């Protein structure tokens, strides 16, 4: 296949997609492209006003659910609301993320690990039976090139420097661990990263970090819409397999159109995946249902 673009997204009529952090940036572009192709899209966002404004700009069939990933209570309530409204979930896009932010979540977790990983871990667990009941469903988790710098001590996954890189490594460890759990079912777990994109993602970062990153994103033509393409391919390309990881195929995986990319060897460390999974279940108090396998 040549350049994969939005025009390659198959029709999404009859499908329900949940996109976290859909009010702006890559999440907004992901939600917009899915709604344009006919999906019914749930914008799962922490600020309902921003989300409603985004829904108006998107058009199509959209709805808003309040989701603050920095609160396990909010994650539970959001999942309950989605379950009340929908009998199926075809696509869960774990997109929302923060970087350059310090502090704690409502439940006392380091904020980047809490929002980027634990919040999504809990949300996915609480929606998994709906996903499993929906033929051909997918969980897409958005990571970053930065995962390569991540280190995780499973005994204490919230400590040490490099919080963002650690959370993005956690996204990939989660993707692979979930992929294994889903083996033999009709649901797949995949990942994507945008390369770079000129979004609001560096809003909490110092200018020293923010400015060069935005300059690089602009030089490589990384609009939010370009940044969303790897997610959209992971979410909709019929050829995608469980465990796949998509990113821009160009120089340094920053620019270009989406294709399969390789995660760091650490992201494929099965023991680390299993230990992070156990710690995440313990911290979130979310126990995943055991999937019934096809014979
Ligand atoms: N842009 C890049 O260069 C880049 C590179 C690598 C990876 N990524 C990843 O791409 C994903 C999307 O980022 P982006 O670039 O689109 O950034 P963005 O423009 O800052 O959007 C981030 C989204 O996450 C939401 N969010 C933040 N904290 C949240 C919380 N506690 N609960 C629920 N939602 C929350 C934000 O909501 P509010 O607007 O209400 O704050 C916003 O909708 C992230 O996972 C990021 O790590 C981006």
PDB file of C-alpha atoms and ligand atoms in Angstrom, residues 20-27 44-47 50 67-70 94-98 115-116 142-145 164 168 171 193-204 217, ligand 1:
ATOM      1  CA  UNK A  20     -10.685  10.040  25.132  1.00  0.00           C
ATOM      2  CA  UNK A  21      -9.408  13.623  24.997  1.00  0.00           C
ATOM      3  CA  UNK A  22     -11.466  14.269  21.861  1.00  0.00           C
ATOM      4  CA  UNK A  23     -11.992  17.985  22.401  1.00  0.00           C
ATOM      5  CA  UNK A  24      -8.678  19.061  20.876  1.00  0.00           C
ATOM      6  CA  UNK A  25      -5.509  17.960  19.070  1.00  0.00           C
ATOM      7  CA  UNK A  26      -5.113  14.400  17.868  1.00  0.00           C
ATOM      8  CA  UNK A  27      -8.210  13.166  19.698  1.00  0.00           C
ATOM      9  CA  UNK A  44     -14.949  11.284  26.469  1.00  0.00           C
ATOM     10  CA  UNK A  45     -13.500  14.505  27.862  1.00  0.00           C
ATOM     11  CA  UNK A  46     -12.825  16.127  31.214  1.00  0.00           C
ATOM     12  CA  UNK A  47     -14.371  19.471  30.273  1.00  0.00           C
ATOM     13  CA  UNK A  50     -15.020  22.143  25.508  1.00  0.00           C
ATOM     14  CA  UNK A  67     -14.291  11.652  31.811  1.00  0.00           C
ATOM     15  CA  UNK A  68     -11.511  12.877  34.072  1.00  0.00           C
ATOM     16  CA  UNK A  69      -8.744  10.296  33.865  1.00  0.00           C
ATOM     17  CA  UNK A  70      -7.196  11.815  36.992  1.00  0.00           C
ATOM     18  CA  UNK A  94      -7.112   5.712  24.622  1.00  0.00           C
ATOM     19  CA  UNK A  95      -5.785   9.026  23.355  1.00  0.00           C
ATOM     20  CA  UNK A  96      -5.864  11.642  26.144  1.00  0.00           C
ATOM     21  CA  UNK A  97      -2.529  12.544  27.648  1.00  0.00           C
ATOM     22  CA  UNK A  98      -0.540  15.089  29.599  1.00  0.00           C
ATOM     23  CA  UNK A 115      -3.795  10.017  33.592  1.00  0.00           C
ATOM     24  CA  UNK A 116      -1.882   8.505  30.691  1.00  0.00           C
ATOM     25  CA  UNK A 142      -1.704   6.231  21.889  1.00  0.00           C
ATOM     26  CA  UNK A 143       1.964   6.152  22.896  1.00  0.00           C
ATOM     27  CA  UNK A 144       4.959   8.259  21.828  1.00  0.00           C
ATOM     28  CA  UNK A 145       8.471   7.994  20.407  1.00  0.00           C
ATOM     29  CA  UNK A 164       6.080  11.160  30.624  1.00  0.00           C
ATOM     30  CA  UNK A 168       4.197   6.166  27.376  1.00  0.00           C
ATOM     31  CA  UNK A 171       0.949   2.464  27.315  1.00  0.00           C
ATOM     32  CA  UNK A 193       2.081   7.142  18.011  1.00  0.00           C
ATOM     33  CA  UNK A 194       1.730  10.430  16.136  1.00  0.00           C
ATOM     34  CA  UNK A 195       5.434  11.243  15.658  1.00  0.00           C
ATOM     35  CA  UNK A 196       5.063  14.887  16.515  1.00  0.00           C
ATOM     36  CA  UNK A 197       2.079  17.174  16.013  1.00  0.00           C
ATOM     37  CA  UNK A 198       1.458  20.856  16.654  1.00  0.00           C
ATOM     38  CA  UNK A 199      -1.203  20.402  19.324  1.00  0.00           C
ATOM     39  CA  UNK A 200      -1.656  21.753  22.835  1.00  0.00           C
ATOM     40  CA  UNK A 201       0.285  18.824  24.299  1.00  0.00           C
ATOM     41  CA  UNK A 202       3.186  20.990  25.504  1.00  0.00           C
ATOM     42  CA  UNK A 203       0.945  23.479  27.293  1.00  0.00           C
ATOM     43  CA  UNK A 204       2.422  22.520  30.714  1.00  0.00           C
ATOM     44  CA  UNK A 217       6.371  19.492  14.271  1.00  0.00           C
TER      45      UNK A 217
HETATM   46  N1  LIG B   1       1.419  16.162  19.865  1.00  0.00           N
HETATM   47  C1  LIG B   1       2.529  15.446  19.897  1.00  0.00           C
HETATM   48  O1  LIG B   1       3.576  15.865  19.400  1.00  0.00           O
HETATM   49  C2  LIG B   1       2.523  14.085  20.548  1.00  0.00           C
HETATM   50  C3  LIG B   1       3.680  13.310  20.442  1.00  0.00           C
HETATM   51  C4  LIG B   1       3.689  12.041  21.002  1.00  0.00           C
HETATM   52  C5  LIG B   1       2.567  11.546  21.617  1.00  0.00           C
HETATM   53  N2  LIG B   1       1.455  12.326  21.730  1.00  0.00           N
HETATM   54  C6  LIG B   1       0.290  11.762  22.424  1.00  0.00           C
HETATM   55  O2  LIG B   1      -0.891  12.004  21.682  1.00  0.00           O
HETATM   56  C7  LIG B   1      -2.007  12.028  22.568  1.00  0.00           C
HETATM   57  C8  LIG B   1      -2.871  13.240  22.268  1.00  0.00           C
HETATM   58  O3  LIG B   1      -2.116  14.404  22.573  1.00  0.00           O
HETATM   59  P1  LIG B   1      -2.302  15.780  21.783  1.00  0.00           P
HETATM   60  O4  LIG B   1      -1.024  16.057  21.115  1.00  0.00           O
HETATM   61  O5  LIG B   1      -3.539  15.793  21.005  1.00  0.00           O
HETATM   62  O6  LIG B   1      -2.395  16.771  23.046  1.00  0.00           O
HETATM   63  P2  LIG B   1      -3.477  17.873  23.458  1.00  0.00           P
HETATM   64  O7  LIG B   1      -3.794  18.734  22.302  1.00  0.00           O
HETATM   65  O8  LIG B   1      -2.922  18.508  24.695  1.00  0.00           O
HETATM   66  O9  LIG B   1      -4.748  16.989  23.836  1.00  0.00           O
HETATM   67  C9  LIG B   1      -4.721  16.193  24.992  1.00  0.00           C
HETATM   68  C10 LIG B   1      -6.131  15.781  25.347  1.00  0.00           C
HETATM   69  O10 LIG B   1      -6.074  15.038  26.576  1.00  0.00           O
HETATM   70  C11 LIG B   1      -7.063  15.574  27.454  1.00  0.00           C
HETATM   71  N3  LIG B   1      -6.740  15.349  28.862  1.00  0.00           N
HETATM   72  C12 LIG B   1      -5.716  15.828  29.584  1.00  0.00           C
HETATM   73  N4  LIG B   1      -5.833  15.465  30.863  1.00  0.00           N
HETATM   74  C13 LIG B   1      -6.978  14.731  30.956  1.00  0.00           C
HETATM   75  C14 LIG B   1      -7.669  14.103  32.008  1.00  0.00           C
HETATM   76  N5  LIG B   1      -7.224  14.165  33.278  1.00  0.00           N
HETATM   77  N6  LIG B   1      -8.809  13.437  31.750  1.00  0.00           N
HETATM   78  C15 LIG B   1      -9.309  13.404  30.488  1.00  0.00           C
HETATM   79  N7  LIG B   1      -8.719  14.004  29.447  1.00  0.00           N
HETATM   80  C16 LIG B   1      -7.558  14.655  29.686  1.00  0.00           C
HETATM   81  C17 LIG B   1      -7.088  17.071  27.127  1.00  0.00           C
HETATM   82  O11 LIG B   1      -8.250  17.672  27.654  1.00  0.00           O
HETATM   83  P3  LIG B   1      -8.254  19.277  27.975  1.00  0.00           P
HETATM   84  O12 LIG B   1      -8.200  19.983  26.663  1.00  0.00           O
HETATM   85  O13 LIG B   1      -9.532  19.484  28.722  1.00  0.00           O
HETATM   86  O14 LIG B   1      -7.048  19.521  28.812  1.00  0.00           O
HETATM   87  C18 LIG B   1      -7.069  16.975  25.617  1.00  0.00           C
HETATM   88  O15 LIG B   1      -8.345  16.675  25.149  1.00  0.00           O
HETATM   89  C19 LIG B   1      -1.427  12.009  23.984  1.00  0.00           C
HETATM   90  O16 LIG B   1      -1.532  10.700  24.507  1.00  0.00           O
HETATM   91  C20 LIG B   1       0.030  12.372  23.781  1.00  0.00           C
HETATM   92  O17 LIG B   1       0.855  11.819  24.784  1.00  0.00           O
HETATM   93  C21 LIG B   1       1.395  13.585  21.203  1.00  0.00           C
END
